[in-house]
XYZ file of C-alpha atoms in Angstrom:
444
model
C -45.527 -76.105 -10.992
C -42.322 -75.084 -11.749
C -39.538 -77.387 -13.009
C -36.820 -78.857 -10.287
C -33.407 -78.325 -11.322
C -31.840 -81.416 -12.708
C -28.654 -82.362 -10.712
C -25.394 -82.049 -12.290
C -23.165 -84.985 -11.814
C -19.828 -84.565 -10.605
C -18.638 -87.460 -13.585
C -21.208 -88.595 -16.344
C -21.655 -92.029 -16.577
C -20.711 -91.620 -20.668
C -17.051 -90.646 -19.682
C -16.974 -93.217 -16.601
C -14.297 -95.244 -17.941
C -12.076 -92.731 -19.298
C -12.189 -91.050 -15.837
C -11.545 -93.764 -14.426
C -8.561 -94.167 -16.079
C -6.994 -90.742 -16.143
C -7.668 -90.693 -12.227
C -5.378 -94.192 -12.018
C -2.675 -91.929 -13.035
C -2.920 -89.613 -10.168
C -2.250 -92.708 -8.073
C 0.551 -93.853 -10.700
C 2.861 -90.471 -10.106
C 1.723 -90.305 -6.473
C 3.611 -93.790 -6.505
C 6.819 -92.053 -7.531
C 6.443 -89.026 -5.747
C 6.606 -90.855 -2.258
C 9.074 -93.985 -3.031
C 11.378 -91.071 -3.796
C 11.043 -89.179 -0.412
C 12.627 -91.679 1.510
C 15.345 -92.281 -0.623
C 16.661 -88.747 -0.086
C 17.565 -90.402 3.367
C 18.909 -93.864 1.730
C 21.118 -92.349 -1.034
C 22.634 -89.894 1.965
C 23.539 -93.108 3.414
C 24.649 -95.499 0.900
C 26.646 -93.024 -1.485
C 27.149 -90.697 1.560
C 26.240 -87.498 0.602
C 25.875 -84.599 3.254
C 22.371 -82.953 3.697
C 21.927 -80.339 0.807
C 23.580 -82.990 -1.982
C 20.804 -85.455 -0.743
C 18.410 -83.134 -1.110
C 19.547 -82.977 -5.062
C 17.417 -85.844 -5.088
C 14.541 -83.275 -4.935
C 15.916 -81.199 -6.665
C 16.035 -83.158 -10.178
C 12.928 -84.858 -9.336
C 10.800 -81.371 -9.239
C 13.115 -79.407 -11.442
C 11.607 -81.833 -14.236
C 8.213 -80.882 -13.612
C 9.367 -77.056 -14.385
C 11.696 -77.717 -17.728
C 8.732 -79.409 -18.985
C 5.400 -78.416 -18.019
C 5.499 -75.610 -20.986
C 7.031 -78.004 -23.781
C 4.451 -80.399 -22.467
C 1.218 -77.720 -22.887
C 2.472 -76.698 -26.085
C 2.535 -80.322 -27.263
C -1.031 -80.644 -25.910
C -2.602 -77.868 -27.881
C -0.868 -79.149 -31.386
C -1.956 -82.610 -30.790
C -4.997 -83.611 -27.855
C -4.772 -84.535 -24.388
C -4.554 -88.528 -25.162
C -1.075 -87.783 -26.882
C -0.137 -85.951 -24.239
C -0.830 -88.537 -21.822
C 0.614 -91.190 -23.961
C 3.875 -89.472 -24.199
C 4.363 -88.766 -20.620
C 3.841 -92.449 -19.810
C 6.689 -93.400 -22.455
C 8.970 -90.707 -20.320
C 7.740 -91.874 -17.191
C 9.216 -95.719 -18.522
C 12.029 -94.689 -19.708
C 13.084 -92.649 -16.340
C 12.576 -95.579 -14.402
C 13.656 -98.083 -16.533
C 17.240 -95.576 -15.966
C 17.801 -96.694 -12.740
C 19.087 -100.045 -14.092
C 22.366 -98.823 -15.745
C 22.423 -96.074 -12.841
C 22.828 -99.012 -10.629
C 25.470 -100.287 -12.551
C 27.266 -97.111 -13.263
C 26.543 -96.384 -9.242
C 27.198 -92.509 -10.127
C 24.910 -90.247 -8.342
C 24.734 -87.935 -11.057
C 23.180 -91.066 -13.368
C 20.405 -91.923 -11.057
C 19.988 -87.825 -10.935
C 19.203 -87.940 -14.782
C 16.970 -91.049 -14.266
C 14.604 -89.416 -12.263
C 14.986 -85.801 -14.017
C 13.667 -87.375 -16.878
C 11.037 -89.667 -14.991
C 9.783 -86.253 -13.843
C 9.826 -85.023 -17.852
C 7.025 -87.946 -18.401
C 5.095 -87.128 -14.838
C 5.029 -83.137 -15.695
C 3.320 -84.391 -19.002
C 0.920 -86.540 -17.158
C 0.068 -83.462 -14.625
C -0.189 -80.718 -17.370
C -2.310 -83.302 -19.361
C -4.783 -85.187 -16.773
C -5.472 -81.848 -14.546
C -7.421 -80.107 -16.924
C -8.260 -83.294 -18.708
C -10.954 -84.103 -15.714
C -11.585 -80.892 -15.239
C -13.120 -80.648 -18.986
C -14.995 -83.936 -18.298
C -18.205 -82.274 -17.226
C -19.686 -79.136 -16.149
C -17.446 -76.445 -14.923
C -19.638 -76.227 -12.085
C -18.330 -79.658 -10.665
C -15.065 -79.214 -12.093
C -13.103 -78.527 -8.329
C -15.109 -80.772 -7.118
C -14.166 -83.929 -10.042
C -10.500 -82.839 -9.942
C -10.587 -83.082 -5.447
C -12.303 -86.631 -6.555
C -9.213 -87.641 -9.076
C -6.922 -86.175 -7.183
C -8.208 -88.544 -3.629
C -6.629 -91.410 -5.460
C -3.441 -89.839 -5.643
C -2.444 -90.542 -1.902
C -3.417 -94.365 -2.039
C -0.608 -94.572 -5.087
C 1.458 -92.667 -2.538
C 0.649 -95.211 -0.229
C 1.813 -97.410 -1.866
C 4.883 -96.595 -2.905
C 6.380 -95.702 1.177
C 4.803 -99.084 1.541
C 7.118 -100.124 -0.965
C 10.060 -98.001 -0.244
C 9.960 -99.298 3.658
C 9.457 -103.003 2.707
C 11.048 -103.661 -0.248
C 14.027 -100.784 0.005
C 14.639 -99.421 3.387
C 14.463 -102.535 5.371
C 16.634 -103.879 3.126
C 19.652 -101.517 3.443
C 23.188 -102.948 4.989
C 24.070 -99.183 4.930
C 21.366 -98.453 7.576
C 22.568 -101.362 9.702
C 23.372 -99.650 13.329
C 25.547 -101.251 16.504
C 24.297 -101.177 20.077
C 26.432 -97.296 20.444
C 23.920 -96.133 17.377
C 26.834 -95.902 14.857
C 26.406 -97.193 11.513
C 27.854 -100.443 10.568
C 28.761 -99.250 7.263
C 30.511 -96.064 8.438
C 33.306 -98.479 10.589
C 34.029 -100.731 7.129
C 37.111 -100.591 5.062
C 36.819 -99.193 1.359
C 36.662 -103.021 -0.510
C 33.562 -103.978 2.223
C 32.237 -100.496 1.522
C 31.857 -101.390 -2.449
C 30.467 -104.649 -2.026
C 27.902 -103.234 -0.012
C 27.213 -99.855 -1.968
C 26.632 -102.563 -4.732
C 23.887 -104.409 -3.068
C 22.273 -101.228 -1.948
C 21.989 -99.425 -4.931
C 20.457 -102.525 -6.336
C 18.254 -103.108 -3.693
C 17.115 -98.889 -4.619
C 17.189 -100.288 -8.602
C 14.627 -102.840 -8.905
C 11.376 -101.087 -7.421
C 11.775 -98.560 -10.018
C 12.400 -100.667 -12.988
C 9.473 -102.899 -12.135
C 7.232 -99.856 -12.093
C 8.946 -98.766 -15.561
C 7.156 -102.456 -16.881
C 4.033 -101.422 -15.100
C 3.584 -97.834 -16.763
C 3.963 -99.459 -20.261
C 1.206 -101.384 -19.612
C -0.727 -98.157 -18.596
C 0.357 -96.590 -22.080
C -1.069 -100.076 -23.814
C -4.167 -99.894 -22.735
C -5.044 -95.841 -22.942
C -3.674 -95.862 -26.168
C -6.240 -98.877 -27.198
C -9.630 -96.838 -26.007
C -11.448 -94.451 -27.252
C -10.989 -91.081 -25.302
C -13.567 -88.165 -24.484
C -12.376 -85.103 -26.451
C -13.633 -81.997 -25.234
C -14.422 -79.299 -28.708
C -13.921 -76.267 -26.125
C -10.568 -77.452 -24.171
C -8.880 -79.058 -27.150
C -9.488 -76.063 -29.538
C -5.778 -74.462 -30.927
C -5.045 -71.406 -29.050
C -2.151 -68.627 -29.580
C 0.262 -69.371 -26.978
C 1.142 -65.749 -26.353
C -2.201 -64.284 -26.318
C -3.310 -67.146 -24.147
C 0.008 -66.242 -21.366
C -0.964 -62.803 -21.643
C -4.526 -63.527 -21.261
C -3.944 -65.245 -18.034
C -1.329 -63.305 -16.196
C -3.946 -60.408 -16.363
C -6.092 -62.438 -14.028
C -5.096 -62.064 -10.193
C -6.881 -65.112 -9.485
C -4.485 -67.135 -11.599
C -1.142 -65.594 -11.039
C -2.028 -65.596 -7.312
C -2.951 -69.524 -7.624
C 0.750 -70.509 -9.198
C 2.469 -68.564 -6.445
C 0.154 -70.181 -3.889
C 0.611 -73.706 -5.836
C 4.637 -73.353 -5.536
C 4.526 -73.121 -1.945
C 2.195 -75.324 -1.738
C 4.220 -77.791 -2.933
C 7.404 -76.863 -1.416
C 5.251 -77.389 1.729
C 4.100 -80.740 1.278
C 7.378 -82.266 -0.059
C 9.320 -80.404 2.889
C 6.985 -81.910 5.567
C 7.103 -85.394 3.944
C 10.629 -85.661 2.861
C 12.264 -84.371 6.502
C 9.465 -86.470 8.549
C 12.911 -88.677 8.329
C 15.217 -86.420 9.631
C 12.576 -85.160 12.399
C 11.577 -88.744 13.570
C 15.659 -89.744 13.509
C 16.733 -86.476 15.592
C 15.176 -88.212 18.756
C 16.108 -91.909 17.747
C 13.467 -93.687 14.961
C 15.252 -95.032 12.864
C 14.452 -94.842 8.278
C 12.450 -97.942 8.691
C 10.676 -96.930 11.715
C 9.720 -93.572 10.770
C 8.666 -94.840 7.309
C 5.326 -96.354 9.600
C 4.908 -92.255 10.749
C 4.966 -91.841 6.275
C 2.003 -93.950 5.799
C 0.101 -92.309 8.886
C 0.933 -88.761 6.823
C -0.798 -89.860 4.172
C -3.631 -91.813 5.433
C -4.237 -88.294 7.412
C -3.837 -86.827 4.262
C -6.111 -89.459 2.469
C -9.078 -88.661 5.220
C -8.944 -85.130 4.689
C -8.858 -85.096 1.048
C -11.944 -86.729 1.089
C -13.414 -84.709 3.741
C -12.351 -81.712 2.063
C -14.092 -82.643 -1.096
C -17.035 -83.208 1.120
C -16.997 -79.880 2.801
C -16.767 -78.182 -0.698
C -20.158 -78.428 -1.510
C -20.884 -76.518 1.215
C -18.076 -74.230 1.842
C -16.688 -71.539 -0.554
C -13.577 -73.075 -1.949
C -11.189 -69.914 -1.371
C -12.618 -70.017 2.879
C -12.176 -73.492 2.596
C -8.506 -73.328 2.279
C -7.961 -70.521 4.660
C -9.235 -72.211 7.446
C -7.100 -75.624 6.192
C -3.873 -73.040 6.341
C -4.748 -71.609 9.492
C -4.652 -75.400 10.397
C -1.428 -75.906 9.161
C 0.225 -73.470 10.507
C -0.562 -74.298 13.790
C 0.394 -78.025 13.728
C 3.443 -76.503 11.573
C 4.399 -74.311 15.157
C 3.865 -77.177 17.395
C 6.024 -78.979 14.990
C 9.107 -76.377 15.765
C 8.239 -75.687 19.384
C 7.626 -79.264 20.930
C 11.071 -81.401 20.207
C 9.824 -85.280 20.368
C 6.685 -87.301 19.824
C 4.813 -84.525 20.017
C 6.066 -82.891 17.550
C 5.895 -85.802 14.915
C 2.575 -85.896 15.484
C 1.929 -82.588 14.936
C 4.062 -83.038 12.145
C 1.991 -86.198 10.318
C -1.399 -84.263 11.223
C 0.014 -81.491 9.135
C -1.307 -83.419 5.848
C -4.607 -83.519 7.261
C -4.885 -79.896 6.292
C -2.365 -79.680 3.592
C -5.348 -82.536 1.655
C -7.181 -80.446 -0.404
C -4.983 -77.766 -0.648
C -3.037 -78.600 -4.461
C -6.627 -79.420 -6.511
C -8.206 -76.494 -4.657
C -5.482 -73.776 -5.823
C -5.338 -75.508 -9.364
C -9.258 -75.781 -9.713
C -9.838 -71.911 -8.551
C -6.590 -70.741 -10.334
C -7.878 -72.451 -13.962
C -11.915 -71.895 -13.215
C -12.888 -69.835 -16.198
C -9.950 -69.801 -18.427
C -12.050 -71.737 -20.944
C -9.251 -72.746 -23.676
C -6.452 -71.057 -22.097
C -6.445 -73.432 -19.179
C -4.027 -76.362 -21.458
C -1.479 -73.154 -20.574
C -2.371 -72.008 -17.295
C -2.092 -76.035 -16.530
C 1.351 -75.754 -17.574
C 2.518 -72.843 -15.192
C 0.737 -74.667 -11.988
C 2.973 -77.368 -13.011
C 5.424 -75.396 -13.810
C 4.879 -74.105 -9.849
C 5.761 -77.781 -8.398
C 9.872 -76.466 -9.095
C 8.589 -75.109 -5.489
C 9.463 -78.707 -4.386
C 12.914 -78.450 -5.847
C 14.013 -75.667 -4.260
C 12.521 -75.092 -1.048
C 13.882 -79.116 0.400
C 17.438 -77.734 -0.498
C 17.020 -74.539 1.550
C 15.697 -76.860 4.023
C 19.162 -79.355 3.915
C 21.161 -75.974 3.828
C 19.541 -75.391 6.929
C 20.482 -79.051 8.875
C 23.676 -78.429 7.591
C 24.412 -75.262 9.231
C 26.197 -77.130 12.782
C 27.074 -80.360 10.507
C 25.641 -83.722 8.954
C 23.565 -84.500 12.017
C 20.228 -82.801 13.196
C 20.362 -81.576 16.373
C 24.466 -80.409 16.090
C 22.785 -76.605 17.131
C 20.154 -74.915 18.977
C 18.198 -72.084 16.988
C 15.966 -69.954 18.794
C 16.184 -72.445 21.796
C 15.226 -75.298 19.468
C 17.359 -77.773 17.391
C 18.071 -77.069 13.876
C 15.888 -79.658 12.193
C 12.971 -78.019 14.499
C 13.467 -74.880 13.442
C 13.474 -75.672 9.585
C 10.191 -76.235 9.588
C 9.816 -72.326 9.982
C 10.088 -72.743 5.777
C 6.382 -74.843 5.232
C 5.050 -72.468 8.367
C 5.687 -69.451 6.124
C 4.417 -71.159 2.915
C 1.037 -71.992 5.110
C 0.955 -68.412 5.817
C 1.154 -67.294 1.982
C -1.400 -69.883 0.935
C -4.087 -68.706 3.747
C -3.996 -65.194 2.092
C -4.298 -66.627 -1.042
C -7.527 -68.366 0.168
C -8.397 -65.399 2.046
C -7.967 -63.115 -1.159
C -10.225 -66.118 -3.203
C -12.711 -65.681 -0.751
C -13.003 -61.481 0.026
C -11.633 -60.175 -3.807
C -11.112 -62.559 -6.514
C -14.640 -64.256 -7.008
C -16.007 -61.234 -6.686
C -14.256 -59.450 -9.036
C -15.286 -62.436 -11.472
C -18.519 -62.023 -10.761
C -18.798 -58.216 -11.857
């Protein structure tokens, strides 16, 4: 008789609790990640900014990830992937624990350091915990235990636009409208302005400091268990000849380009649902409930996705979820109103699986040079820094408003979503490439 194949398991039950908590801290910086969206739209408002300076709020917050994604793999391959982790958490804290004098300061610039270097601890934690679970088993499972991790990264998100509507938005005096739609803030004299500006940026303060307390606790407790270290992963490697190493593989460099539009993508499409849902009168609060529908779409199809990937070759996989996006992405720009915001929240549907699925095929066997490659697919997030602000230069083109011009017969926060339609694009040839070149190449 001849011997059945023994199963490999997508997480061993002797690393259990250490994946367990590594994957918590997907769902900590997906917590950050989306109680900052909104407050692009909240700081416009209470400091108020014009389109593109709001969108600095992007800006800083992904610009971290690229200043320290390097520094951060380099620090990884002295020391071991528990330091790592340990040390982004401390950034993370202090970041957030910035908001409080940023409050009282209530300079835009301060609470633009505060989450720059929030974003130095969560470029740590994503440079570290990436290939972290991906070392915890088999390569064979590894894009399958990473889509796994990864699935609890929207319910943090969740959270935190649960957070930012209850607890933040809904709380605003600088959102208040009267019955002609103006705001209530706009009308007031300078000394009523302050007092108010005061309360708000308080109100924005206290979420984040609380969640500064909370990620100390997460550094207490990793740093008190014992943690898996993998012999292969955590070996010393020549930083140079690992770069060069990689960049010679099309797979790879094809992955971080994919990765930064990826990104730029998914934080366009979440961060101007705002704007979108506002043009035809939903106001921040409102269209925070259209936020939460995003990413419960987005929570289904990441674990559908994972699903599908034991079935489906992971490069087709994400061709067809492009091809997906880009067509709820053109109903998006061509269908002004409700229809369009639909369109626009099933967009994460198919943008799901797409960020583990480029990192897991970009890093699948780089062996020891993946502590570096994880570094430049962080270092690809900076796609979320720059394309919002090309975005806000675009609202800005007729004025602060979103519908001051037509472009191409639609209205100009429409037609900015021709930026994530053309990432989609790039991302299904990526998938396409995967697919019809790259795997085969590694196979030969």
């Amino acid at each position: 008789m001849e011997k059945k194949e023994s199963k490999v398991p997508v997480v061993a039950k002797s690393v259990l609790l250490p994946f367990i908590l590594i994957t918590s801290l997907f769902a900590l910086w997906g917590f950050a990640n989306d109680i900052t969206n909104p407050m692009v739209s909240a700081f416009k408002k209470v400091l108020e900014l014009d389109n593109f300076q709001a969108s600095l709020v992007q800006l800083a917050f992904y610009g971290g990830y690229f200043t320290m994604a390097l520094p951060a793999a380099i620090f990884v391959n002295r020391f071991s992937y528990k330091k790592g982790v340990l040390l982004g958490l401390g950034l993370y804290a202090i970041g957030a624990l910035l908001f409080y004098p940023a409050a009282a300061y209530e300079e835009f610039g301060f609470f633009l350091a505060a989450l720059y270097i929030l974003t130095f601890g969560l470029a740590f934690l994503e440079t570290t915990a990436n290939p972290y679970i991906l070392s915890m088993g088999a390569e064979k499972t590894a894009t399958q235990r990473l889509n796994l991790a990864q699935a609890f990264n929207p319910m943090g998100a969740l959270l935190g636009l649960i957070v930012a509507q209850k607890f933040i938005l809904a709380s605003l005096q600088s959102d208040d409208l009267l019955p002609d739609g103006t705001t209530v803030y706009s009308t007031l004299g300078e000394e009523a302005k302050a007092v108010v500006r005061t309360a708000d940026l308080a109100v924005i303060r206290d979420p984040y400091v609380l969640l500064g307390i909370v990620v100390i606790g997460f550094l207490l407790v990793i740093s008190l268990v014992n943690m898996p270290q993998n012999a292969h992963q955590e070996t010393k490697v020549k930083i140079w000849g690992a770069i060069k190493r990689l960049f010679k593989s099309r797979k790879f460099t094809g992955g971080v380009i994919a990765q930064a539009f990826y990104v730029g993508a998914q934080i366009m499409c979440w961060t101007y649902l705002y704007q979108y849902a506002e043009s035809f009168g939903i106001d921040n609060t409102k269209a925070v409930n259209y936020g939460i529908a995003a990413l419960v779409v987005f929570l289904i199809g990441r674990w559908v996705g994972t699903g599908l990937l034991k079935y489906i070759d992971s490069g087709k996989l994400l061709l067809f979820f492009a091809l997906g996006a880009s067509i709820a992405t053109l109903i998006t720009i061509l269908v002004p109103g409700m229809i369009g915001l639909i369109a626009l929240v099933s967009i994460s549907f198919f943008m799901s699986i797409m960020f583990p699925t480029i990192y897991g095929i970009a890093l699948e066997g780089q062996g020891e040079d993946a502590k570096f490659g994880a570094a430049f697919l962080v270092m690809a997030i900076v796609g979320g820094a720059l394309m919002p602000t090309l975005q806000g230069l675009i609202l800005d083109l007729g004025g602060a408003g979103y519908t001051d011009v037509q472009i191409l017969g639609v209205p100009e926060v429409n037609f900015s979503f021709i930026l994530p339609l053309v990432c989609f694009i790039i991302i299904g040839i990526y998938g396409r490439d995967v697919y019809k070149k790259y795997n085969l190449e590694t196979t030969l």
